[in-house]
Amino acid sequence: MDAMSSLSLPSVSFERTQSVAVLGGGPGGYEAALAAAQLGAEVTLVERAGVGGAAVITDVVPSKSLIATADAAVAISEASDLGVQLFAKTDTGKPLKPEVAINLAAVNKRLLSLARQQSDDMRAHLVEAGVRIVSGHGRLDGTHAVVVSTGPGGTDFDRIEADTLVVSVGASPRELDSAKPDGERILTWTQLYDMKSLPEHLIVVGSGVTGAEFASAYMNLGAKVTLISSRDQVLPGEDRDAATVLEKVFKRGGMTVLSKSRADRVERVGDGVVVTLSDGRTVEGSHCLMAVGSIPNTAGIGLEDAGVQLTDSGHIRVNRVARTSVPNIYAAGDCTTFVPLASVASMQGRTAIFHALGDTVIPLERRRITANIFTAPEIATVGRQEKDVESGAINGYVYKLPLAANARAKMMGIKDGFVKIIAREGSGTVIGGVIVGPRASELIYPIAIAVERRMTVDQVSRVFAVFPSLSGSITDATRAMHLVNRDDDFFG
């Protein structure tokens, strides 16, 4: 999402001006507001925390900035493997090998500043596009209006009527009564940035994406980390080979991974915490991060009164064009029943507006969604996965190529990771892929294009890749999957 890109496309004129009210300024609401302004609508965006929402201010942007710092620390510590040696000298000229030190207070100050800068840039972009921004707590008032509490203590109100409503209110960390966060020792992921120094021993409860990312980051920053997983592997539900690689890296880095261990309660004891497991064992540490999922911010904002259908978990039911059960009300992002990713929220926001205002619409498909887990190494996926082939859900074949076989990987000292391609039997059409390695989030893009455009492995293999490059492993993998005697005139 480029908050500073120029809006150069002409607006579309309607017989009468369409009005759009967007509740929530996260990725979904931001893109919905921009798209509506681009199409010439009268747009009002309501946001209580700041443009960008939690994704920018307390979640995606700061957490990935923290991970970037951890990656830099690892690069410095492993530089000696590439022949780069760092030394300081005593007064007598004797060399000393310096240690990498992390000033966590400075790190957190920087990443929160970056998050605020991104939020300010996005706000400026909306204002430039002609979007009216109202700061305050909003709720639906029927099916065609939003009421916003704008004054201190909820004393002042602003009522905004609109033809189309878009709800993009996001989600918040799930809190358990048996492990109530106190913001000091027992923390949610939004509270980590108040720490002034690196935790001596961080216990992470939950081995999903959020738990794995923060466990990886703090381990690489130099903290002792224990990861408590209720399942038999980290990242349950993700590619099994990817999870195996990551768990191996975790253990090699000194992390303690407790598999098949469920945390019953977390208590603050003095200057530390004690986590009690369901089997009676206890784990003591200095801090505990609770990464046990999130809940949608849909309570008390008038959705039920407006007739919008919710699931038992409070998520808004939407279809593939982000439409709710009420024809003129749409929803985007983590508050919906669709995939909880910032990129998906952005696409939902745009799709909702295109559909509401009569522009060309391509309904969202889960098979096209690219996801990334920002651990070290990163794990990127798109489309169908190997478990779909193993279960018989699709007829396909899988090829995995270790990155260690790649010349550029050898040069960079990369030992862990792989490229995995999933193709359909018979046609060889690429239907999915997994990449584990540095910058997998960037490397997955050509596979995502192949999935989107239904390219075959032979077609992908004929695209020239730079040598040496990590992306060359994609070419190598698809070449290994060559379909003999195919009459393929894709390249003329």
CSV table of C-alpha atoms in Angstrom, one decimal:
chain,number,residue,atom,x,y,z
A,1,MET,CA,0.0,0.0,0.0
A,2,ASP,CA,1.7,3.2,-1.2
A,3,ALA,CA,0.2,6.0,0.7
A,4,MET,CA,2.0,8.7,-1.4
A,5,SER,CA,1.2,7.5,-4.9
A,6,SER,CA,-0.5,10.1,-7.1
A,7,LEU,CA,-4.1,9.9,-7.9
A,8,SER,CA,-3.9,10.8,-11.6
A,9,LEU,CA,-6.9,8.8,-12.9
A,10,PRO,CA,-10.0,10.9,-13.9
A,11,SER,CA,-13.1,10.7,-11.7
A,12,VAL,CA,-16.3,9.1,-12.9
A,13,SER,CA,-19.4,11.3,-13.1
A,14,PHE,CA,-22.7,9.9,-11.8
A,15,GLU,CA,-26.2,11.2,-12.7
A,16,ARG,CA,-26.2,12.3,-9.0
A,17,THR,CA,-23.4,12.3,-6.6
A,18,GLN,CA,-23.1,9.1,-4.7
A,19,SER,CA,-22.3,9.3,-1.0
A,20,VAL,CA,-20.1,6.8,0.9
A,21,ALA,CA,-19.4,6.6,4.7
A,22,VAL,CA,-16.6,4.4,5.8
A,23,LEU,CA,-16.4,3.3,9.4
A,24,GLY,CA,-12.8,2.5,10.3
A,25,GLY,CA,-9.6,3.7,8.6
A,26,GLY,CA,-7.5,0.6,8.5
A,27,PRO,CA,-6.3,-0.9,5.2
A,28,GLY,CA,-9.8,-1.9,4.1
A,29,GLY,CA,-11.4,1.5,5.0
A,30,TYR,CA,-8.5,3.5,3.6
A,31,GLU,CA,-8.7,1.8,0.2
A,32,ALA,CA,-12.4,1.9,0.2
A,33,ALA,CA,-12.3,5.7,0.8
A,34,LEU,CA,-9.7,6.2,-1.9
A,35,ALA,CA,-11.5,4.1,-4.5
A,36,ALA,CA,-14.8,6.0,-3.8
A,37,ALA,CA,-13.1,9.3,-4.1
A,38,GLN,CA,-11.5,8.2,-7.4
A,39,LEU,CA,-14.9,7.3,-8.7
A,40,GLY,CA,-16.3,10.7,-7.9
A,41,ALA,CA,-18.3,9.9,-4.8
A,42,GLU,CA,-18.7,12.2,-1.7
A,43,VAL,CA,-16.7,10.3,0.9
A,44,THR,CA,-16.5,10.5,4.7
A,45,LEU,CA,-14.1,8.3,6.7
A,46,VAL,CA,-14.6,7.8,10.5
A,47,GLU,CA,-11.6,6.7,12.5
A,48,ARG,CA,-11.0,6.9,16.2
A,49,ALA,CA,-7.3,6.0,16.5
A,50,GLY,CA,-5.8,7.4,13.3
A,51,VAL,CA,-5.8,6.6,9.6
A,52,GLY,CA,-4.3,3.2,9.0
A,53,GLY,CA,-6.0,1.8,12.1
A,54,ALA,CA,-4.4,-0.9,14.2
A,55,ALA,CA,-2.6,-2.4,11.2
A,56,VAL,CA,-0.5,0.6,10.8
A,57,ILE,CA,-0.3,2.1,14.4
A,58,THR,CA,-0.1,-1.0,16.7
A,59,ASP,CA,0.2,-4.1,14.5
A,60,VAL,CA,1.6,-4.7,11.1
A,61,VAL,CA,3.9,-1.7,10.6
A,62,PRO,CA,5.5,-1.6,14.1
A,63,SER,CA,5.8,-5.4,14.3
A,64,LYS,CA,7.5,-5.7,10.9
A,65,SER,CA,9.8,-2.8,11.8
A,66,LEU,CA,10.8,-4.7,14.9
A,67,ILE,CA,11.4,-7.8,12.8
A,68,ALA,CA,13.6,-5.7,10.4
A,69,THR,CA,15.7,-4.7,13.4
A,70,ALA,CA,16.1,-8.3,14.5
A,71,ASP,CA,17.1,-9.3,10.9
A,72,ALA,CA,19.8,-6.6,11.0
A,73,ALA,CA,21.1,-8.0,14.3
A,74,VAL,CA,21.3,-11.5,12.9
A,75,ALA,CA,23.1,-10.2,9.8
A,76,ILE,CA,25.7,-8.5,12.0
A,77,SER,CA,26.2,-11.5,14.2
A,78,GLU,CA,26.5,-13.9,11.3
A,79,ALA,CA,28.8,-11.6,9.2
A,80,SER,CA,31.9,-13.5,10.4
A,81,ASP,CA,30.6,-16.6,8.4
A,82,LEU,CA,31.2,-14.5,5.3
A,83,GLY,CA,34.6,-13.4,6.3
A,84,VAL,CA,33.6,-10.1,7.8
A,85,GLN,CA,35.2,-9.7,11.3
A,86,LEU,CA,34.4,-6.9,13.7
A,87,PHE,CA,36.9,-5.9,16.4
A,88,ALA,CA,37.5,-3.2,18.9
A,89,LYS,CA,41.0,-2.6,20.4
A,90,THR,CA,42.1,-2.0,24.0
A,91,ASP,CA,44.5,0.7,24.9
A,92,THR,CA,47.3,-1.8,24.4
A,93,GLY,CA,46.1,-2.7,20.9
A,94,LYS,CA,44.7,-6.1,21.8
A,95,PRO,CA,41.6,-6.9,19.7
A,96,LEU,CA,38.3,-7.4,21.3
A,97,LYS,CA,35.3,-8.9,19.6
A,98,PRO,CA,32.3,-6.6,20.3
A,99,GLU,CA,28.9,-7.9,21.2
A,100,VAL,CA,25.7,-6.9,19.4
A,101,ALA,CA,23.6,-4.8,21.9
A,102,ILE,CA,20.0,-3.9,21.4
A,103,ASN,CA,18.6,-0.6,22.8
A,104,LEU,CA,15.0,-1.7,22.9
A,105,ALA,CA,13.7,1.7,24.1
A,106,ALA,CA,15.3,3.3,21.0
A,107,VAL,CA,14.0,0.5,18.8
A,108,ASN,CA,10.5,0.9,20.0
A,109,LYS,CA,10.6,4.7,19.8
A,110,ARG,CA,11.7,4.4,16.2
A,111,LEU,CA,9.1,1.9,15.1
A,112,LEU,CA,6.3,3.8,16.7
A,113,SER,CA,7.5,6.9,15.0
A,114,LEU,CA,7.5,5.1,11.7
A,115,ALA,CA,4.0,3.9,12.3
A,116,ARG,CA,2.8,7.4,13.1
A,117,GLN,CA,4.6,8.8,10.0
A,118,GLN,CA,2.8,6.2,7.8
A,119,SER,CA,-0.5,7.0,9.4
A,120,ASP,CA,0.1,10.8,8.7
A,121,ASP,CA,1.1,10.1,5.1
A,122,MET,CA,-2.1,8.1,4.6
A,123,ARG,CA,-4.2,10.8,6.1
A,124,ALA,CA,-2.6,13.4,3.8
A,125,HIS,CA,-3.3,11.2,0.8
A,126,LEU,CA,-7.0,10.9,1.8
A,127,VAL,CA,-7.3,14.6,2.3
A,128,GLU,CA,-5.6,15.3,-1.1
A,129,ALA,CA,-8.2,12.9,-2.7
A,130,GLY,CA,-11.0,14.9,-1.2
A,131,VAL,CA,-12.1,12.5,1.6
A,132,ARG,CA,-13.6,14.1,4.7
A,133,ILE,CA,-12.1,12.6,7.8
A,134,VAL,CA,-14.0,12.6,11.1
A,135,SER,CA,-12.2,11.6,14.3
A,136,GLY,CA,-14.3,9.8,16.9
A,137,HIS,CA,-16.1,6.7,17.8
A,138,GLY,CA,-18.7,5.7,15.2
A,139,ARG,CA,-21.7,3.4,15.0
A,140,LEU,CA,-24.3,2.6,12.5
A,141,ASP,CA,-27.7,4.4,12.8
A,142,GLY,CA,-29.9,2.3,10.6
A,143,THR,CA,-28.8,1.3,7.1
A,144,HIS,CA,-28.0,4.7,5.7
A,145,ALA,CA,-26.2,6.6,8.4
A,146,VAL,CA,-23.3,6.7,10.8
A,147,VAL,CA,-23.3,8.5,14.1
A,148,VAL,CA,-20.0,9.7,15.5
A,149,SER,CA,-19.1,10.7,19.0
A,150,THR,CA,-16.6,13.5,18.5
A,151,GLY,CA,-16.5,15.3,21.8
A,152,PRO,CA,-14.8,14.4,25.1
A,153,GLY,CA,-16.8,11.9,27.0
A,154,GLY,CA,-19.1,11.3,24.0
A,155,THR,CA,-20.9,14.6,24.4
A,156,ASP,CA,-20.8,15.8,20.8
A,157,PHE,CA,-22.2,13.9,17.9
A,158,ASP,CA,-22.0,14.1,14.1
A,159,ARG,CA,-24.5,12.2,12.0
A,160,ILE,CA,-23.4,11.2,8.5
A,161,GLU,CA,-26.0,10.0,6.0
A,162,ALA,CA,-24.8,8.0,3.0
A,163,ASP,CA,-26.0,5.8,0.1
A,164,THR,CA,-23.3,3.2,0.8
A,165,LEU,CA,-21.7,2.2,4.1
A,166,VAL,CA,-18.4,0.3,4.5
A,167,VAL,CA,-17.5,-1.2,7.9
A,168,SER,CA,-13.9,-1.8,8.5
A,169,VAL,CA,-13.4,-1.8,12.2
A,170,GLY,CA,-10.7,-4.5,12.5
A,171,ALA,CA,-10.0,-6.7,15.5
A,172,SER,CA,-8.3,-6.7,18.9
A,173,PRO,CA,-6.1,-9.2,20.7
A,174,ARG,CA,-8.1,-11.9,22.5
A,175,GLU,CA,-7.8,-11.6,26.3
A,176,LEU,CA,-8.3,-14.6,28.6
A,177,ASP,CA,-9.6,-14.3,32.2
A,178,SER,CA,-7.0,-16.8,33.3
A,179,ALA,CA,-4.2,-14.7,31.8
A,180,LYS,CA,-5.3,-11.1,32.0
A,181,PRO,CA,-2.8,-8.7,30.4
A,182,ASP,CA,-1.5,-6.0,32.8
A,183,GLY,CA,0.6,-4.1,30.2
A,184,GLU,CA,3.8,-4.7,32.2
A,185,ARG,CA,4.6,-8.4,32.5
A,186,ILE,CA,1.6,-10.1,30.9
A,187,LEU,CA,1.2,-8.5,27.5
A,188,THR,CA,-0.8,-8.5,24.2
A,189,TRP,CA,1.1,-7.8,21.0
A,190,THR,CA,-0.1,-4.2,21.1
A,191,GLN,CA,1.6,-3.7,24.5
A,192,LEU,CA,5.1,-4.9,23.6
A,193,TYR,CA,6.3,-1.5,22.5
A,194,ASP,CA,6.2,0.0,26.0
A,195,MET,CA,9.1,-2.2,27.1
A,196,LYS,CA,12.3,-0.2,27.8
A,197,SER,CA,14.7,-3.1,27.8
A,198,LEU,CA,14.9,-6.5,26.2
A,199,PRO,CA,13.0,-9.1,28.3
A,200,GLU,CA,15.3,-11.5,30.1
A,201,HIS,CA,13.0,-14.4,29.4
A,202,LEU,CA,9.9,-14.0,27.2
A,203,ILE,CA,7.3,-16.7,27.3
A,204,VAL,CA,5.1,-16.7,24.2
A,205,VAL,CA,1.7,-18.5,24.5
A,206,GLY,CA,0.4,-19.4,21.1
A,207,SER,CA,2.4,-20.7,18.1
A,208,GLY,CA,0.3,-19.3,15.3
A,209,VAL,CA,1.5,-16.5,13.0
A,210,THR,CA,1.7,-13.8,15.6
A,211,GLY,CA,3.3,-15.9,18.3
A,212,ALA,CA,5.8,-17.3,15.8
A,213,GLU,CA,6.8,-13.9,14.4
A,214,PHE,CA,7.4,-12.3,17.8
A,215,ALA,CA,9.2,-15.4,19.2
A,216,SER,CA,11.5,-15.3,16.2
A,217,ALA,CA,12.1,-11.6,16.5
A,218,TYR,CA,12.9,-11.5,20.2
A,219,MET,CA,15.1,-14.6,19.9
A,220,ASN,CA,17.1,-12.8,17.2
A,221,LEU,CA,17.3,-9.7,19.3
A,222,GLY,CA,19.0,-11.7,22.0
A,223,ALA,CA,16.2,-12.6,24.5
A,224,LYS,CA,15.7,-16.0,26.0
A,225,VAL,CA,12.4,-17.3,24.5
A,226,THR,CA,10.1,-20.1,25.4
A,227,LEU,CA,7.3,-20.9,22.9
A,228,ILE,CA,4.3,-22.8,24.2
A,229,SER,CA,2.3,-24.6,21.5
A,230,SER,CA,-0.9,-26.5,22.1
A,231,ARG,CA,-0.3,-28.4,18.8
A,232,ASP,CA,2.3,-30.9,17.7
A,233,GLN,CA,4.1,-28.3,15.5
A,234,VAL,CA,4.5,-24.5,15.4
A,235,LEU,CA,2.3,-22.8,12.8
A,236,PRO,CA,-0.5,-25.4,12.9
A,237,GLY,CA,-2.4,-25.4,9.6
A,238,GLU,CA,0.6,-24.1,7.6
A,239,ASP,CA,2.8,-26.1,5.2
A,240,ARG,CA,4.3,-29.0,7.3
A,241,ASP,CA,7.8,-28.7,5.7
A,242,ALA,CA,7.9,-25.0,6.3
A,243,ALA,CA,6.9,-25.5,10.0
A,244,THR,CA,9.6,-28.1,10.3
A,245,VAL,CA,12.3,-25.8,9.0
A,246,LEU,CA,11.2,-23.0,11.2
A,247,GLU,CA,11.1,-25.1,14.3
A,248,LYS,CA,14.6,-26.4,13.5
A,249,VAL,CA,15.8,-22.8,13.2
A,250,PHE,CA,14.1,-21.9,16.5
A,251,LYS,CA,15.8,-24.7,18.4
A,252,ARG,CA,19.2,-24.1,16.8
A,253,GLY,CA,18.9,-20.4,18.0
A,254,GLY,CA,18.3,-21.5,21.6
A,255,MET,CA,14.5,-21.2,21.8
A,256,THR,CA,12.7,-23.7,23.9
A,257,VAL,CA,9.6,-25.0,22.0
A,258,LEU,CA,7.0,-26.8,24.2
A,259,SER,CA,4.8,-28.7,21.8
A,260,LYS,CA,1.5,-30.3,22.8
A,261,SER,CA,1.4,-28.0,25.8
A,262,ARG,CA,-1.6,-26.0,26.7
A,263,ALA,CA,-1.3,-23.0,29.0
A,264,ASP,CA,-4.0,-23.0,31.7
A,265,ARG,CA,-3.2,-19.8,33.4
A,266,VAL,CA,-0.6,-17.0,33.6
A,267,GLU,CA,0.1,-15.2,36.8
A,268,ARG,CA,2.4,-12.3,37.7
A,269,VAL,CA,4.7,-13.2,40.6
A,270,GLY,CA,6.9,-10.4,41.8
A,271,ASP,CA,9.1,-9.2,38.9
A,272,GLY,CA,8.2,-12.1,36.7
A,273,VAL,CA,5.5,-14.4,35.5
A,274,VAL,CA,4.6,-18.1,36.0
A,275,VAL,CA,2.7,-20.0,33.3
A,276,THR,CA,1.0,-23.1,34.5
A,277,LEU,CA,0.4,-25.8,31.9
A,278,SER,CA,-2.6,-28.2,31.7
A,279,ASP,CA,-0.4,-31.1,32.9
A,280,GLY,CA,0.7,-29.2,36.0
A,281,ARG,CA,4.1,-28.1,34.8
A,282,THR,CA,5.1,-24.5,35.3
A,283,VAL,CA,7.3,-22.2,33.2
A,284,GLU,CA,8.9,-19.1,34.8
A,285,GLY,CA,9.9,-16.0,32.9
A,286,SER,CA,10.3,-12.3,33.1
A,287,HIS,CA,7.4,-11.5,30.6
A,288,CYS,CA,4.6,-13.3,28.8
A,289,LEU,CA,3.2,-12.5,25.4
A,290,MET,CA,-0.4,-13.8,24.9
A,291,ALA,CA,-0.8,-14.6,21.2
A,292,VAL,CA,-4.1,-16.5,21.3
A,293,GLY,CA,-6.0,-14.9,18.5
A,294,SER,CA,-8.2,-11.9,18.1
A,295,ILE,CA,-11.8,-10.8,18.3
A,296,PRO,CA,-13.6,-8.5,15.9
A,297,ASN,CA,-14.4,-5.0,17.0
A,298,THR,CA,-18.1,-5.4,16.1
A,299,ALA,CA,-19.8,-5.2,19.4
A,300,GLY,CA,-22.0,-2.1,20.2
A,301,ILE,CA,-21.7,-0.4,16.8
A,302,GLY,CA,-25.3,-0.9,15.6
A,303,LEU,CA,-24.7,-3.8,13.2
A,304,GLU,CA,-27.5,-6.1,14.6
A,305,ASP,CA,-30.0,-3.2,14.6
A,306,ALA,CA,-29.2,-2.5,11.0
A,307,GLY,CA,-29.9,-6.1,10.1
A,308,VAL,CA,-26.3,-7.1,9.4
A,309,GLN,CA,-25.7,-10.8,9.9
A,310,LEU,CA,-22.9,-11.8,12.3
A,311,THR,CA,-21.4,-15.2,13.1
A,312,ASP,CA,-21.3,-16.5,16.7
A,313,SER,CA,-17.8,-15.1,17.0
A,314,GLY,CA,-19.0,-11.6,16.1
A,315,HIS,CA,-17.5,-11.6,12.6
A,316,ILE,CA,-19.5,-9.9,9.8
A,317,ARG,CA,-20.7,-12.3,7.1
A,318,VAL,CA,-19.7,-11.1,3.7
A,319,ASN,CA,-19.7,-12.6,0.2
A,320,ARG,CA,-16.9,-12.4,-2.4
A,321,VAL,CA,-17.6,-8.8,-3.2
A,322,ALA,CA,-17.5,-7.8,0.5
A,323,ARG,CA,-21.3,-7.3,0.7
A,324,THR,CA,-23.1,-8.0,3.9
A,325,SER,CA,-26.7,-9.3,4.3
A,326,VAL,CA,-27.9,-5.6,3.9
A,327,PRO,CA,-27.5,-4.6,0.2
A,328,ASN,CA,-26.0,-1.2,0.7
A,329,ILE,CA,-23.7,-2.2,3.6
A,330,TYR,CA,-20.3,-3.7,2.9
A,331,ALA,CA,-17.5,-4.8,5.2
A,332,ALA,CA,-13.8,-5.4,4.9
A,333,GLY,CA,-10.9,-6.6,6.9
A,334,ASP,CA,-10.4,-8.6,10.1
A,335,CYS,CA,-13.9,-7.9,11.3
A,336,THR,CA,-15.3,-10.1,8.4
A,337,THR,CA,-15.5,-13.8,7.7
A,338,PHE,CA,-12.8,-13.5,5.0
A,339,VAL,CA,-9.0,-14.0,5.3
A,340,PRO,CA,-7.6,-11.7,8.0
A,341,LEU,CA,-4.7,-10.1,6.1
A,342,ALA,CA,-4.0,-6.4,5.5
A,343,SER,CA,-3.6,-7.0,1.8
A,344,VAL,CA,-7.0,-8.8,1.7
A,345,ALA,CA,-8.6,-6.0,3.6
A,346,SER,CA,-7.3,-3.5,1.1
A,347,MET,CA,-8.7,-5.6,-1.8
A,348,GLN,CA,-12.0,-6.1,-0.1
A,349,GLY,CA,-12.3,-2.3,0.4
A,350,ARG,CA,-11.7,-1.6,-3.2
A,351,THR,CA,-13.9,-4.5,-4.4
A,352,ALA,CA,-16.8,-3.3,-2.2
A,353,ILE,CA,-16.7,0.2,-3.6
A,354,PHE,CA,-16.4,-1.0,-7.2
A,355,HIS,CA,-19.4,-3.2,-6.7
A,356,ALA,CA,-21.5,-0.5,-4.9
A,357,LEU,CA,-20.8,2.2,-7.4
A,358,GLY,CA,-21.1,0.1,-10.6
A,359,ASP,CA,-17.5,-0.3,-11.6
A,360,THR,CA,-16.0,-3.5,-13.0
A,361,VAL,CA,-15.7,-6.1,-10.2
A,362,ILE,CA,-13.6,-9.3,-9.9
A,363,PRO,CA,-15.0,-11.3,-6.9
A,364,LEU,CA,-12.3,-12.3,-4.5
A,365,GLU,CA,-11.0,-15.9,-4.6
A,366,ARG,CA,-9.0,-17.5,-1.8
A,367,ARG,CA,-6.9,-19.3,-4.3
A,368,ARG,CA,-5.4,-16.0,-5.4
A,369,ILE,CA,-4.4,-14.8,-2.0
A,370,THR,CA,-0.7,-14.6,-1.1
A,371,ALA,CA,0.3,-14.7,2.5
A,372,ASN,CA,3.6,-14.3,4.4
A,373,ILE,CA,4.8,-15.1,7.9
A,374,PHE,CA,7.6,-12.7,8.8
A,375,THR,CA,9.7,-15.1,10.8
A,376,ALA,CA,13.4,-15.7,10.1
A,377,PRO,CA,13.3,-17.4,7.6
A,378,GLU,CA,10.1,-16.0,6.1
A,379,ILE,CA,7.4,-18.3,4.9
A,380,ALA,CA,5.3,-17.2,1.9
A,381,THR,CA,2.4,-19.2,0.4
A,382,VAL,CA,-0.1,-18.8,-2.4
A,383,GLY,CA,-3.0,-20.9,-3.7
A,384,ARG,CA,-3.3,-24.6,-3.1
A,385,GLN,CA,-1.0,-26.4,-0.7
A,386,GLU,CA,0.5,-29.9,-0.5
A,387,LYS,CA,-2.1,-31.0,2.1
A,388,ASP,CA,-4.8,-30.4,-0.6
A,389,VAL,CA,-3.0,-32.9,-2.8
A,390,GLU,CA,-2.4,-35.4,0.0
A,391,SER,CA,-6.1,-35.3,1.1
A,392,GLY,CA,-7.3,-35.9,-2.5
A,393,ALA,CA,-9.0,-32.5,-2.7
A,394,ILE,CA,-7.2,-31.9,-5.9
A,395,ASN,CA,-5.2,-34.0,-8.4
A,396,GLY,CA,-1.8,-32.4,-8.4
A,397,TYR,CA,1.9,-33.0,-8.0
A,398,VAL,CA,4.5,-31.3,-5.8
A,399,TYR,CA,8.1,-30.5,-6.3
A,400,LYS,CA,10.4,-29.1,-3.6
A,401,LEU,CA,13.8,-27.6,-4.2
A,402,PRO,CA,16.1,-26.7,-1.2
A,403,LEU,CA,17.6,-23.2,-1.3
A,404,ALA,CA,20.9,-24.7,-0.3
A,405,ALA,CA,21.2,-25.9,-3.9
A,406,ASN,CA,21.0,-22.3,-5.2
A,407,ALA,CA,24.3,-20.5,-6.1
A,408,ARG,CA,23.2,-17.1,-4.7
A,409,ALA,CA,22.0,-18.7,-1.5
A,410,LYS,CA,25.5,-20.2,-1.1
A,411,MET,CA,27.1,-16.8,-1.6
A,412,MET,CA,24.8,-15.3,1.0
A,413,GLY,CA,25.3,-18.0,3.5
A,414,ILE,CA,21.7,-19.2,3.4
A,415,LYS,CA,21.3,-22.7,4.7
A,416,ASP,CA,17.6,-23.1,5.5
A,417,GLY,CA,14.6,-22.9,3.2
A,418,PHE,CA,13.1,-24.2,0.0
A,419,VAL,CA,10.9,-23.5,-3.0
A,420,LYS,CA,7.9,-25.7,-3.4
A,421,ILE,CA,5.6,-25.7,-6.5
A,422,ILE,CA,2.2,-27.4,-6.7
A,423,ALA,CA,0.8,-28.1,-10.2
A,424,ARG,CA,-2.3,-29.7,-11.5
A,425,GLU,CA,-1.9,-33.2,-13.0
A,426,GLY,CA,-2.3,-33.4,-16.7
A,427,SER,CA,-2.2,-29.7,-17.6
A,428,GLY,CA,0.8,-28.8,-15.4
A,429,THR,CA,-1.0,-25.6,-14.4
A,430,VAL,CA,0.6,-23.9,-11.4
A,431,ILE,CA,-2.0,-23.9,-8.6
A,432,GLY,CA,0.1,-23.1,-5.5
A,433,GLY,CA,3.5,-22.6,-4.0
A,434,VAL,CA,5.5,-22.2,-0.8
A,435,ILE,CA,8.8,-20.3,-0.4
A,436,VAL,CA,10.8,-20.5,2.8
A,437,GLY,CA,13.8,-18.2,3.0
A,438,PRO,CA,15.0,-14.6,3.3
A,439,ARG,CA,12.6,-12.1,1.6
A,440,ALA,CA,10.1,-14.9,0.8
A,441,SER,CA,7.5,-12.2,0.8
A,442,GLU,CA,9.2,-10.8,-2.4
A,443,LEU,CA,10.1,-14.1,-4.0
A,444,ILE,CA,6.5,-15.4,-3.9
A,445,TYR,CA,5.2,-12.8,-6.4
A,446,PRO,CA,6.1,-14.6,-9.6
A,447,ILE,CA,4.4,-17.8,-8.3
A,448,ALA,CA,1.4,-15.6,-7.4
A,449,ILE,CA,1.3,-14.3,-11.0
A,450,ALA,CA,1.5,-17.9,-12.3
A,451,VAL,CA,-1.5,-18.9,-10.1
A,452,GLU,CA,-3.5,-15.8,-11.1
A,453,ARG,CA,-2.9,-16.2,-14.8
A,454,ARG,CA,-3.1,-20.0,-14.8
A,455,MET,CA,0.3,-20.5,-16.2
A,456,THR,CA,1.8,-24.0,-16.6
A,457,VAL,CA,5.2,-25.1,-15.1
A,458,ASP,CA,6.6,-25.1,-18.6
A,459,GLN,CA,5.5,-21.5,-19.2
A,460,VAL,CA,7.1,-20.4,-16.0
A,461,SER,CA,10.3,-22.3,-16.7
A,462,ARG,CA,10.8,-20.4,-19.9
A,463,VAL,CA,10.9,-17.0,-18.2
A,464,PHE,CA,14.5,-15.9,-17.9
A,465,ALA,CA,15.8,-15.6,-14.3
A,466,VAL,CA,19.0,-13.7,-13.5
A,467,PHE,CA,21.9,-15.9,-12.6
A,468,PRO,CA,22.8,-16.0,-9.8
A,469,SER,CA,19.6,-15.1,-8.0
A,470,LEU,CA,17.3,-16.7,-5.4
A,471,SER,CA,14.4,-16.4,-7.8
A,472,GLY,CA,16.3,-18.7,-10.1
A,473,SER,CA,15.2,-21.6,-7.8
A,474,ILE,CA,11.6,-21.0,-9.0
A,475,THR,CA,12.8,-21.5,-12.6
A,476,ASP,CA,14.8,-24.5,-11.6
A,477,ALA,CA,11.9,-26.1,-9.8
A,478,THR,CA,9.5,-25.6,-12.7
A,479,ARG,CA,12.1,-27.0,-15.1
A,480,ALA,CA,12.3,-30.1,-13.0
A,481,MET,CA,8.5,-30.4,-13.4
A,482,HIS,CA,8.7,-30.3,-17.2
A,483,LEU,CA,5.9,-32.0,-19.0
A,484,VAL,CA,7.3,-34.1,-21.9
A,485,ASN,CA,5.9,-33.7,-25.4
A,486,ARG,CA,3.5,-30.8,-24.6
A,487,ASP,CA,2.4,-28.7,-27.5
A,488,ASP,CA,2.6,-25.3,-25.8
A,489,ASP,CA,2.6,-22.2,-28.0
A,490,PHE,CA,2.3,-19.7,-25.0
A,491,PHE,CA,5.5,-17.9,-26.2
A,492,GLY,CA,4.6,-18.0,-29.9
